[in-house]
Amino acid sequence: MSVDQSTALSRLQSEIEAIYAERANLRYGLEDISQLQHALQSAALAEARGEAPALVLAALLHDVGHMIHKLGENPAEQGIDDRHEILGAKWLAKRLPQSVSEPVRLHVEAKRYLCAVDPDYFGKLAPDSVLSLKLQGGPMSEDEVAAFRGLAFAEEALCLRRIDEEAKDPLAVTPPVSHFLRHLPVAQIGAAERDAFRRDGVLVLRNFFEADEAAAFDQLSHSMGAEATALLRKAQESGWSPADFARETPDGLIVVPEVADPTQLCRFEYLIGHSHELRALVAARIAPMIEALAGEPFLPFKDKENEKHPGGGAFGPHQDFAAYQAFGPRYNVTAMISVDAATRENGCLEFAENWAAFAPRRSDAVEAIVEGRSLLCFHKGGAHNGDILEEIADRLEWRSVETSSRDLVIFDSFAPHRSGANGSAASRRAMFLTFNAAREGEWYARYYAEKRAHFDDPKFHVSTPTAHAG
């Protein structure tokens, strides 16, 4: 359930940064730029084009082989093919998945391929690339072209090759190496993590966010939270209900008060729709991780920030799909950002560890099977609307997941979870950003259009301490 990326990633990040600090000042071939400038430009171009995190890293690291051999700045001038792509790929394969190492291994072959199939490509080659092409075997033969097309990661290698040829501007301004190394956590997701997520529905990524990213979420939470609190106060003073405000302000935050104290904010919603900065952060850092885990692109479905004030905010045991089944998507994934550290005392999330094995043994506990996943029996209506039936919840093994502001928790819509009331003296904030598979369509605007029109509908208040729960 938990992956502590801090030690291994920190070691790898330090290793890469040391190589680029100590050895990347060498001239890049015959160009008037250094290896560092070329690497940073390549990564910046890949990122600007929206390429996958693994390809951004491949762009950054595609010439690392030049930096770890001892053949000088331009061995091609001495008639030596340094085989930097093989050397670099072997180095990378010990540290990162094939999605990074294979495009690097193939990027020289991609040059030979393009010279064979694209009449204009050869004319774009720099003098040192022309020189090295001869040493690398020249343009591919027809048989080699056919074989290359059938290789895994051939398309990624071709994309990398075109970026490689373009990234040679001595005046280009780019972010530093550390900026691109933020893609390392996503690139390191492999089959083991995907299988575990499919089985358990939960993954806790320790130290996923950098300190400045955690600070950005905190700042956004403060600004939107102040706006939401002002909206709730305005509703009370004007006699309008939160439902009235939701209907009349189609681009505004949606505020939901606590059932025990209607003057206190339980949560606010429509975060991504309201904040361009949050939307950009989510697109850059969270959406790629969900895609890596699920194996397909995901789009925003809904979002919220829960405010756990002292004494408030308990959420019963539930599966999110009980609330989402009234809509189109059959599978959702949620990312939780702990704006404040979550502890047992202040009501951190708890997940059922044994539920995947429990459900097949207890068919009487299963409400429905949805695309191979079990929806457990739950209350329909009343104060516990959406909560898993007590006799089932009591048989599950619950594990508390304490988190810091740098951690990211990802769970799917079938993972049973709950949280207790905040027993501390301070409030505790957490953002929950929910996504649906892109193949199931864009739902964010539709979801909130319906919620604004039917705010009091209990389907929007499942397993939540608000006045509309049943």
GROMACS .gro file of C-alpha atoms in nm:
model
  470
    1MET     CA    1   0.000   0.000   0.000
    2SER     CA    2   0.285   0.237   0.079
    3VAL     CA    3   0.586   0.331  -0.130
    4ASP     CA    4   0.856   0.547   0.031
    5GLN     CA    5   1.027   0.704  -0.267
    6SER     CA    6   1.242   0.941  -0.065
    7THR     CA    7   1.561   0.736  -0.016
    8ALA     CA    8   1.598   0.568  -0.356
    9LEU     CA    9   1.484   0.873  -0.550
   10SER     CA   10   1.703   1.108  -0.351
   11ARG     CA   11   2.004   0.886  -0.422
   12LEU     CA   12   1.927   0.869  -0.795
   13GLN     CA   13   1.857   1.241  -0.816
   14SER     CA   14   2.188   1.319  -0.646
   15GLU     CA   15   2.372   1.083  -0.881
   16ILE     CA   16   2.226   1.246  -1.192
   17GLU     CA   17   2.283   1.599  -1.062
   18ALA     CA   18   2.646   1.514  -0.983
   19ILE     CA   19   2.707   1.382  -1.336
   20TYR     CA   20   2.562   1.694  -1.493
   21ALA     CA   21   2.744   1.926  -1.255
   22GLU     CA   22   3.084   1.760  -1.298
   23ARG     CA   23   3.089   1.627  -1.655
   24ALA     CA   24   2.826   1.806  -1.864
   25ASN     CA   25   3.039   2.115  -1.919
   26LEU     CA   26   3.203   1.935  -2.213
   27ARG     CA   27   3.129   2.073  -2.557
   28TYR     CA   28   2.840   1.905  -2.737
   29GLY     CA   29   3.008   1.766  -3.049
   30LEU     CA   30   3.103   2.049  -3.284
   31GLU     CA   31   2.823   2.278  -3.161
   32ASP     CA   32   2.869   2.599  -2.963
   33ILE     CA   33   2.680   2.455  -2.667
   34SER     CA   34   2.768   2.224  -2.380
   35GLN     CA   35   2.631   1.880  -2.308
   36LEU     CA   36   2.433   2.038  -2.023
   37GLN     CA   37   2.272   2.300  -2.248
   38HIS     CA   38   2.178   2.034  -2.502
   39ALA     CA   39   2.030   1.804  -2.237
   40LEU     CA   40   1.825   2.081  -2.076
   41GLN     CA   41   1.698   2.209  -2.411
   42SER     CA   42   1.598   1.857  -2.511
   43ALA     CA   43   1.403   1.802  -2.189
   44ALA     CA   44   1.241   2.146  -2.213
   45LEU     CA   45   1.125   2.076  -2.569
   46ALA     CA   46   0.980   1.738  -2.467
   47GLU     CA   47   0.799   1.894  -2.173
   48ALA     CA   48   0.666   2.184  -2.381
   49ARG     CA   49   0.522   1.937  -2.632
   50GLY     CA   50   0.338   1.752  -2.357
   51GLU     CA   51   0.538   1.432  -2.386
   52ALA     CA   52   0.508   1.164  -2.116
   53PRO     CA   53   0.730   1.201  -1.806
   54ALA     CA   54   0.941   0.903  -1.915
   55LEU     CA   55   1.018   1.068  -2.249
   56VAL     CA   56   1.102   1.399  -2.080
   57LEU     CA   57   1.357   1.210  -1.871
   58ALA     CA   58   1.483   1.023  -2.178
   59ALA     CA   59   1.534   1.361  -2.347
   60LEU     CA   60   1.727   1.489  -2.048
   61LEU     CA   61   1.940   1.175  -2.021
   62HIS     CA   62   1.974   1.058  -2.382
   63ASP     CA   63   2.341   1.157  -2.404
   64VAL     CA   64   2.443   1.053  -2.053
   65GLY     CA   65   2.665   0.792  -2.222
   66HIS     CA   66   2.884   1.075  -2.354
   67MET     CA   67   2.936   1.191  -1.996
   68ILE     CA   68   3.029   0.859  -1.841
   69HIS     CA   69   3.285   0.746  -2.098
   70LYS     CA   70   3.645   0.875  -2.106
   71LEU     CA   71   3.687   0.939  -2.478
   72GLY     CA   72   3.688   1.319  -2.474
   73GLU     CA   73   3.448   1.578  -2.614
   74ASN     CA   74   3.408   1.447  -2.970
   75PRO     CA   75   3.547   1.096  -3.029
   76ALA     CA   76   3.391   1.093  -3.378
   77GLU     CA   77   3.666   1.336  -3.486
   78GLN     CA   78   3.915   1.058  -3.408
   79GLY     CA   79   3.708   0.807  -3.604
   80ILE     CA   80   3.567   0.645  -3.288
   81ASP     CA   81   3.202   0.550  -3.243
   82ASP     CA   82   3.167   0.582  -2.867
   83ARG     CA   83   2.840   0.382  -2.868
   84HIS     CA   84   2.710   0.633  -2.619
   85GLU     CA   85   2.351   0.521  -2.673
   86ILE     CA   86   2.435   0.165  -2.561
   87LEU     CA   87   2.647   0.281  -2.269
   88GLY     CA   88   2.380   0.528  -2.157
   89ALA     CA   89   2.093   0.281  -2.197
   90LYS     CA   90   2.273   0.019  -1.987
   91TRP     CA   91   2.336   0.276  -1.716
   92LEU     CA   92   1.972   0.387  -1.724
   93ALA     CA   93   1.830   0.033  -1.733
   94LYS     CA   94   1.981  -0.032  -1.390
   95ARG     CA   95   1.797   0.270  -1.250
   96LEU     CA   96   1.481   0.340  -1.450
   97PRO     CA   97   1.217   0.148  -1.651
   98GLN     CA   98   1.243   0.063  -2.021
   99SER     CA   99   1.018   0.358  -2.104
  100VAL     CA  100   1.325   0.573  -2.028
  101SER     CA  101   1.617   0.349  -2.126
  102GLU     CA  102   1.482   0.207  -2.455
  103PRO     CA  103   1.424   0.538  -2.639
  104VAL     CA  104   1.778   0.629  -2.536
  105ARG     CA  105   1.915   0.299  -2.667
  106LEU     CA  106   1.732   0.346  -2.998
  107HIS     CA  107   1.785   0.716  -3.061
  108VAL     CA  108   2.096   0.660  -3.278
  109GLU     CA  109   1.915   0.390  -3.477
  110ALA     CA  110   1.630   0.641  -3.512
  111LYS     CA  111   1.873   0.878  -3.687
  112ARG     CA  112   1.973   0.604  -3.930
  113TYR     CA  113   1.603   0.525  -3.987
  114LEU     CA  114   1.506   0.887  -4.056
  115CYS     CA  115   1.797   0.931  -4.297
  116ALA     CA  116   1.661   0.632  -4.490
  117VAL     CA  117   1.291   0.728  -4.501
  118ASP     CA  118   1.288   1.109  -4.487
  119PRO     CA  119   1.466   1.279  -4.781
  120ASP     CA  120   1.478   1.612  -4.596
  121TYR     CA  121   1.611   1.479  -4.267
  122PHE     CA  122   1.975   1.433  -4.369
  123GLY     CA  123   1.996   1.800  -4.464
  124LYS     CA  124   1.902   1.897  -4.107
  125LEU     CA  125   2.192   1.708  -3.950
  126ALA     CA  126   2.470   1.908  -3.787
  127PRO     CA  127   2.825   1.841  -3.916
  128ASP     CA  128   2.913   1.624  -3.617
  129SER     CA  129   2.594   1.418  -3.668
  130VAL     CA  130   2.691   1.362  -4.033
  131LEU     CA  131   3.037   1.251  -3.921
  132SER     CA  132   2.902   1.014  -3.655
  133LEU     CA  133   2.637   0.876  -3.896
  134LYS     CA  134   2.914   0.720  -4.107
  135LEU     CA  135   3.061   0.554  -3.798
  136GLN     CA  136   2.717   0.432  -3.690
  137GLY     CA  137   2.645   0.247  -4.014
  138GLY     CA  138   2.488   0.513  -4.235
  139PRO     CA  139   2.121   0.517  -4.343
  140MET     CA  140   1.930   0.194  -4.280
  141SER     CA  141   1.866  -0.065  -4.547
  142GLU     CA  142   1.508  -0.161  -4.636
  143ASP     CA  143   1.530  -0.467  -4.413
  144GLU     CA  144   1.663  -0.259  -4.124
  145VAL     CA  145   1.383  -0.006  -4.172
  146ALA     CA  146   1.120  -0.280  -4.153
  147ALA     CA  147   1.280  -0.429  -3.843
  148PHE     CA  148   1.304  -0.092  -3.669
  149ARG     CA  149   0.935  -0.020  -3.726
  150GLY     CA  150   0.845  -0.335  -3.533
  151LEU     CA  151   1.044  -0.244  -3.223
  152ALA     CA  152   0.883  -0.145  -2.895
  153PHE     CA  153   0.954   0.222  -2.822
  154ALA     CA  154   1.040   0.297  -3.187
  155GLU     CA  155   0.793   0.587  -3.195
  156GLU     CA  156   0.934   0.730  -2.873
  157ALA     CA  157   1.287   0.699  -3.013
  158LEU     CA  158   1.186   0.888  -3.329
  159CYS     CA  159   1.029   1.163  -3.120
  160LEU     CA  160   1.345   1.182  -2.910
  161ARG     CA  161   1.561   1.194  -3.223
  162ARG     CA  162   1.374   1.492  -3.368
  163ILE     CA  163   1.403   1.673  -3.036
  164ASP     CA  164   1.775   1.586  -3.029
  165GLU     CA  165   1.833   1.760  -3.363
  166GLU     CA  166   1.642   2.071  -3.258
  167ALA     CA  167   1.795   2.128  -2.914
  168LYS     CA  168   2.109   2.316  -3.019
  169ASP     CA  169   2.038   2.684  -2.951
  170PRO     CA  170   2.325   2.849  -2.757
  171LEU     CA  171   2.091   3.128  -2.641
  172ALA     CA  172   1.803   2.912  -2.516
  173VAL     CA  173   1.692   2.962  -2.154
  174THR     CA  174   1.576   2.650  -1.972
  175PRO     CA  175   1.488   2.533  -1.620
  176PRO     CA  176   1.764   2.356  -1.423
  177VAL     CA  177   1.819   1.980  -1.404
  178SER     CA  178   1.623   1.958  -1.077
  179HIS     CA  179   1.308   2.082  -1.253
  180PHE     CA  180   1.301   1.782  -1.486
  181LEU     CA  181   1.396   1.533  -1.217
  182ARG     CA  182   1.052   1.592  -1.065
  183HIS     CA  183   0.932   1.344  -1.326
  184LEU     CA  184   1.130   1.061  -1.163
  185PRO     CA  185   0.850   0.933  -0.932
  186VAL     CA  186   0.609   0.884  -1.222
  187ALA     CA  187   0.872   0.728  -1.446
  188GLN     CA  188   0.956   0.472  -1.178
  189ILE     CA  189   0.605   0.324  -1.167
  190GLY     CA  190   0.629  -0.027  -1.306
  191ALA     CA  191   0.429  -0.348  -1.334
  192ALA     CA  192   0.459  -0.430  -0.962
  193GLU     CA  193   0.307  -0.098  -0.856
  194ARG     CA  194   0.031  -0.123  -1.118
  195ASP     CA  195  -0.058  -0.477  -1.009
  196ALA     CA  196  -0.067  -0.374  -0.642
  197PHE     CA  197  -0.289  -0.077  -0.719
  198ARG     CA  198  -0.524  -0.293  -0.924
  199ARG     CA  199  -0.547  -0.540  -0.633
  200ASP     CA  200  -0.568  -0.304  -0.334
  201GLY     CA  201  -0.698   0.015  -0.493
  202VAL     CA  202  -0.462   0.224  -0.278
  203LEU     CA  203  -0.110   0.359  -0.313
  204VAL     CA  204   0.063   0.592  -0.067
  205LEU     CA  205   0.356   0.781  -0.221
  206ARG     CA  206   0.578   0.922   0.050
  207ASN     CA  207   0.765   1.247  -0.021
  208PHE     CA  208   0.613   1.270  -0.367
  209PHE     CA  209   0.593   1.650  -0.362
  210GLU     CA  210   0.883   1.890  -0.329
  211ALA     CA  211   0.864   2.141  -0.043
  212ASP     CA  212   0.778   2.428  -0.279
  213GLU     CA  213   0.493   2.226  -0.429
  214ALA     CA  214   0.349   2.151  -0.085
  215ALA     CA  215   0.373   2.524  -0.010
  216ALA     CA  216   0.186   2.604  -0.332
  217PHE     CA  217  -0.102   2.374  -0.235
  218ASP     CA  218  -0.111   2.537   0.108
  219GLN     CA  219  -0.130   2.886  -0.045
  220LEU     CA  220  -0.406   2.783  -0.284
  221SER     CA  221  -0.598   2.621   0.000
  222HIS     CA  222  -0.574   2.936   0.211
  223SER     CA  223  -0.695   3.164  -0.068
  224MET     CA  224  -0.982   2.941  -0.180
  225GLY     CA  225  -1.072   2.855   0.180
  226ALA     CA  226  -1.101   3.223   0.268
  227GLU     CA  227  -1.325   3.275  -0.034
  228ALA     CA  228  -1.542   2.975   0.059
  229THR     CA  229  -1.577   3.094   0.419
  230ALA     CA  230  -1.682   3.438   0.296
  231LEU     CA  231  -1.943   3.279   0.067
  232LEU     CA  232  -2.087   3.077   0.356
  233ARG     CA  233  -2.103   3.388   0.574
  234LYS     CA  234  -2.267   3.585   0.294
  235ALA     CA  235  -2.527   3.312   0.248
  236GLN     CA  236  -2.616   3.323   0.616
  237GLU     CA  237  -2.638   3.703   0.622
  238SER     CA  238  -2.848   3.726   0.306
  239GLY     CA  239  -3.083   3.442   0.388
  240TRP     CA  240  -2.969   3.252   0.080
  241SER     CA  241  -2.887   2.885   0.113
  242PRO     CA  242  -2.564   2.729  -0.016
  243ALA     CA  243  -2.785   2.576  -0.288
  244ASP     CA  244  -2.893   2.926  -0.397
  245PHE     CA  245  -2.531   3.040  -0.423
  246ALA     CA  246  -2.433   2.726  -0.614
  247ARG     CA  247  -2.709   2.792  -0.870
  248GLU     CA  248  -2.646   3.163  -0.911
  249THR     CA  249  -2.264   3.155  -0.935
  250PRO     CA  250  -2.180   2.903  -1.211
  251ASP     CA  251  -1.806   2.976  -1.194
  252GLY     CA  252  -1.782   3.012  -0.817
  253LEU     CA  253  -1.680   2.770  -0.546
  254ILE     CA  254  -1.950   2.543  -0.406
  255VAL     CA  255  -1.968   2.555  -0.025
  256VAL     CA  256  -2.112   2.284   0.200
  257PRO     CA  257  -2.166   2.347   0.575
  258GLU     CA  258  -2.133   2.096   0.859
  259VAL     CA  259  -2.463   1.934   0.960
  260ALA     CA  260  -2.390   1.983   1.331
  261ASP     CA  261  -2.298   2.350   1.281
  262PRO     CA  262  -2.430   2.520   0.965
  263THR     CA  263  -2.204   2.819   1.030
  264GLN     CA  264  -1.896   2.601   0.989
  265LEU     CA  265  -1.751   2.499   0.654
  266CYS     CA  266  -1.743   2.123   0.595
  267ARG     CA  267  -1.599   2.139   0.246
  268PHE     CA  268  -1.581   2.342  -0.072
  269GLU     CA  269  -1.576   2.214  -0.430
  270TYR     CA  270  -1.503   2.308  -0.792
  271LEU     CA  271  -1.134   2.366  -0.719
  272ILE     CA  272  -0.983   2.290  -1.059
  273GLY     CA  273  -1.262   2.479  -1.234
  274HIS     CA  274  -1.196   2.782  -1.013
  275SER     CA  275  -0.815   2.793  -1.004
  276HIS     CA  276  -0.594   2.794  -1.314
  277GLU     CA  277  -0.286   2.752  -1.095
  278LEU     CA  278  -0.423   2.439  -0.928
  279ARG     CA  279  -0.530   2.301  -1.265
  280ALA     CA  280  -0.174   2.343  -1.397
  281LEU     CA  281  -0.022   2.177  -1.090
  282VAL     CA  282  -0.258   1.883  -1.117
  283ALA     CA  283  -0.195   1.840  -1.490
  284ALA     CA  284   0.182   1.849  -1.443
  285ARG     CA  285   0.225   1.638  -1.131
  286ILE     CA  286  -0.081   1.430  -1.043
  287ALA     CA  287  -0.253   1.332  -1.368
  288PRO     CA  288   0.065   1.168  -1.508
  289MET     CA  289   0.100   0.956  -1.193
  290ILE     CA  290  -0.260   0.836  -1.219
  291GLU     CA  291  -0.209   0.753  -1.586
  292ALA     CA  292   0.108   0.560  -1.500
  293LEU     CA  293  -0.076   0.359  -1.234
  294ALA     CA  294  -0.393   0.294  -1.432
  295GLY     CA  295  -0.226   0.247  -1.769
  296GLU     CA  296  -0.452   0.495  -1.951
  297PRO     CA  297  -0.525   0.871  -1.950
  298PHE     CA  298  -0.763   1.013  -1.688
  299LEU     CA  299  -0.957   1.342  -1.679
  300PRO     CA  300  -1.093   1.549  -1.386
  301PHE     CA  301  -1.434   1.429  -1.265
  302LYS     CA  302  -1.493   1.625  -0.942
  303ASP     CA  303  -1.292   1.771  -0.655
  304LYS     CA  304  -1.323   1.909  -0.304
  305GLU     CA  305  -1.131   2.028  -0.002
  306ASN     CA  306  -1.248   1.887   0.331
  307GLU     CA  307  -1.207   2.108   0.636
  308LYS     CA  308  -1.168   1.904   0.952
  309HIS     CA  309  -1.227   2.154   1.228
  310PRO     CA  310  -1.167   2.047   1.590
  311GLY     CA  311  -1.443   1.807   1.689
  312GLY     CA  312  -1.588   1.780   1.340
  313GLY     CA  313  -1.554   1.597   1.014
  314ALA     CA  314  -1.604   1.223   1.075
  315PHE     CA  315  -1.679   1.024   0.758
  316GLY     CA  316  -1.833   0.677   0.778
  317PRO     CA  317  -1.689   0.368   0.606
  318HIS     CA  318  -1.775   0.381   0.237
  319GLN     CA  319  -1.670   0.320  -0.121
  320ASP     CA  320  -1.685   0.625  -0.346
  321PHE     CA  321  -1.858   0.434  -0.624
  322ALA     CA  322  -2.176   0.429  -0.414
  323ALA     CA  323  -2.192   0.804  -0.479
  324TYR     CA  324  -2.064   0.796  -0.837
  325GLN     CA  325  -2.280   0.514  -0.977
  326ALA     CA  326  -2.555   0.761  -1.066
  327PHE     CA  327  -2.317   0.909  -1.326
  328GLY     CA  328  -2.157   0.763  -1.635
  329PRO     CA  329  -1.802   0.654  -1.543
  330ARG     CA  330  -1.765   0.300  -1.408
  331TYR     CA  331  -1.426   0.359  -1.248
  332ASN     CA  332  -1.271   0.660  -1.078
  333VAL     CA  333  -0.939   0.736  -0.915
  334THR     CA  334  -0.887   0.998  -0.644
  335ALA     CA  335  -0.570   1.178  -0.538
  336MET     CA  336  -0.556   1.309  -0.181
  337ILE     CA  337  -0.327   1.599  -0.099
  338SER     CA  338  -0.268   1.650   0.273
  339VAL     CA  339  -0.253   2.028   0.288
  340ASP     CA  340  -0.203   1.981   0.661
  341ALA     CA  341  -0.039   1.672   0.808
  342ALA     CA  342  -0.298   1.402   0.877
  343THR     CA  343  -0.267   1.202   1.200
  344ARG     CA  344  -0.478   0.957   1.395
  345GLU     CA  345  -0.559   1.238   1.638
  346ASN     CA  346  -0.695   1.475   1.373
  347GLY     CA  347  -0.885   1.210   1.177
  348CYS     CA  348  -0.657   1.075   0.905
  349LEU     CA  349  -0.786   0.839   0.638
  350GLU     CA  350  -0.825   0.471   0.721
  351PHE     CA  351  -0.833   0.204   0.449
  352ALA     CA  352  -0.961  -0.154   0.463
  353GLU     CA  353  -0.659  -0.375   0.397
  354ASN     CA  354  -0.829  -0.711   0.349
  355TRP     CA  355  -1.132  -0.610   0.148
  356ALA     CA  356  -1.015  -0.750  -0.188
  357ALA     CA  357  -0.984  -1.100  -0.036
  358PHE     CA  358  -1.291  -1.054   0.186
  359ALA     CA  359  -1.543  -0.976  -0.091
  360PRO     CA  360  -1.505  -1.302  -0.293
  361ARG     CA  361  -1.554  -1.507   0.026
  362ARG     CA  362  -1.868  -1.319   0.127
  363SER     CA  363  -2.100  -1.293  -0.171
  364ASP     CA  364  -2.381  -1.189   0.065
  365ALA     CA  365  -2.180  -0.876   0.144
  366VAL     CA  366  -2.154  -0.768  -0.220
  367GLU     CA  367  -2.412  -0.531  -0.367
  368ALA     CA  368  -2.282  -0.558  -0.723
  369ILE     CA  369  -1.982  -0.649  -0.935
  370VAL     CA  370  -1.879  -0.355  -1.153
  371GLU     CA  371  -1.626  -0.442  -1.423
  372GLY     CA  372  -1.469  -0.703  -1.198
  373ARG     CA  373  -1.469  -0.491  -0.881
  374SER     CA  374  -1.690  -0.550  -0.576
  375LEU     CA  375  -1.930  -0.286  -0.447
  376LEU     CA  376  -2.012  -0.381  -0.088
  377CYS     CA  377  -2.366  -0.353   0.053
  378PHE     CA  378  -2.440  -0.004   0.184
  379HIS     CA  379  -2.714   0.204   0.346
  380LYS     CA  380  -2.959   0.362   0.104
  381GLY     CA  381  -3.099   0.680   0.252
  382GLY     CA  382  -3.106   0.802   0.608
  383ALA     CA  383  -2.829   0.949   0.818
  384HIS     CA  384  -2.581   0.684   0.700
  385ASN     CA  385  -2.664   0.706   0.330
  386GLY     CA  386  -2.382   0.542   0.133
  387ASP     CA  387  -2.202   0.396   0.435
  388ILE     CA  388  -2.103   0.029   0.419
  389LEU     CA  389  -2.336  -0.179   0.638
  390GLU     CA  390  -2.203  -0.203   0.994
  391GLU     CA  391  -2.188  -0.583   1.000
  392ILE     CA  392  -1.964  -0.572   0.692
  393ALA     CA  393  -1.748  -0.277   0.798
  394ASP     CA  394  -1.682  -0.445   1.134
  395ARG     CA  395  -1.531  -0.747   0.957
  396LEU     CA  396  -1.282  -0.540   0.760
  397GLU     CA  397  -0.930  -0.473   0.886
  398TRP     CA  398  -0.877  -0.098   0.897
  399ARG     CA  399  -0.538   0.069   0.873
  400SER     CA  400  -0.472   0.434   0.953
  401VAL     CA  401  -0.267   0.621   0.694
  402GLU     CA  402  -0.091   0.918   0.847
  403THR     CA  403   0.047   1.160   0.589
  404SER     CA  404   0.262   1.470   0.561
  405SER     CA  405   0.204   1.762   0.326
  406ARG     CA  406   0.460   1.611   0.086
  407ASP     CA  407   0.281   1.276   0.055
  408LEU     CA  408   0.032   1.179  -0.214
  409VAL     CA  409  -0.238   0.916  -0.156
  410ILE     CA  410  -0.407   0.766  -0.462
  411PHE     CA  411  -0.710   0.538  -0.426
  412ASP     CA  412  -0.982   0.412  -0.655
  413SER     CA  413  -1.360   0.434  -0.622
  414PHE     CA  414  -1.390   0.081  -0.479
  415ALA     CA  415  -1.132   0.106  -0.198
  416PRO     CA  416  -1.327   0.114   0.134
  417HIS     CA  417  -1.217   0.403   0.351
  418ARG     CA  418  -1.329   0.613   0.647
  419SER     CA  419  -1.199   0.876   0.886
  420GLY     CA  420  -1.268   0.977   1.243
  421ALA     CA  421  -1.351   1.317   1.386
  422ASN     CA  422  -1.076   1.568   1.447
  423GLY     CA  423  -0.976   1.525   1.810
  424SER     CA  424  -0.698   1.783   1.796
  425ALA     CA  425  -0.708   2.155   1.871
  426ALA     CA  426  -0.636   2.260   1.511
  427SER     CA  427  -0.817   2.227   1.180
  428ARG     CA  428  -0.687   1.980   0.922
  429ARG     CA  429  -0.731   2.039   0.547
  430ALA     CA  430  -0.716   1.782   0.266
  431MET     CA  431  -0.786   1.813  -0.106
  432PHE     CA  432  -0.951   1.524  -0.289
  433LEU     CA  433  -0.919   1.536  -0.668
  434THR     CA  434  -1.121   1.268  -0.848
  435PHE     CA  435  -1.067   1.156  -1.208
  436ASN     CA  436  -1.238   0.929  -1.458
  437ALA     CA  437  -1.089   0.738  -1.750
  438ALA     CA  438  -1.066   0.958  -2.060
  439ARG     CA  439  -1.235   0.684  -2.265
  440GLU     CA  440  -1.551   0.746  -2.058
  441GLY     CA  441  -1.571   1.109  -2.163
  442GLU     CA  442  -1.538   1.453  -2.003
  443TRP     CA  443  -1.755   1.469  -1.691
  444TYR     CA  444  -1.628   1.761  -1.481
  445ALA     CA  445  -1.851   2.028  -1.637
  446ARG     CA  446  -2.151   1.793  -1.649
  447TYR     CA  447  -2.109   1.685  -1.288
  448TYR     CA  448  -2.101   2.041  -1.157
  449ALA     CA  449  -2.378   2.165  -1.383
  450GLU     CA  450  -2.603   1.897  -1.234
  451LYS     CA  451  -2.483   1.961  -0.880
  452ARG     CA  452  -2.554   2.333  -0.907
  453ALA     CA  453  -2.902   2.258  -1.041
  454HIS     CA  454  -2.981   1.989  -0.780
  455PHE     CA  455  -2.763   2.078  -0.483
  456ASP     CA  456  -2.985   1.907  -0.223
  457ASP     CA  457  -2.997   1.572  -0.404
  458PRO     CA  458  -2.865   1.310  -0.157
  459LYS     CA  459  -2.650   1.152  -0.430
  460PHE     CA  460  -2.417   1.451  -0.395
  461HIS     CA  461  -2.384   1.403  -0.019
  462VAL     CA  462  -2.308   1.035   0.031
  463SER     CA  463  -2.119   0.934   0.349
  464THR     CA  464  -2.060   1.292   0.450
  465PRO     CA  465  -2.144   1.494   0.764
  466THR     CA  466  -2.373   1.740   0.583
  467ALA     CA  467  -2.742   1.815   0.608
  468HIS     CA  468  -2.825   1.645   0.278
  469ALA     CA  469  -2.690   1.298   0.347
  470GLY     CA  470  -3.023   1.123   0.324
   0.00000   0.00000   0.00000
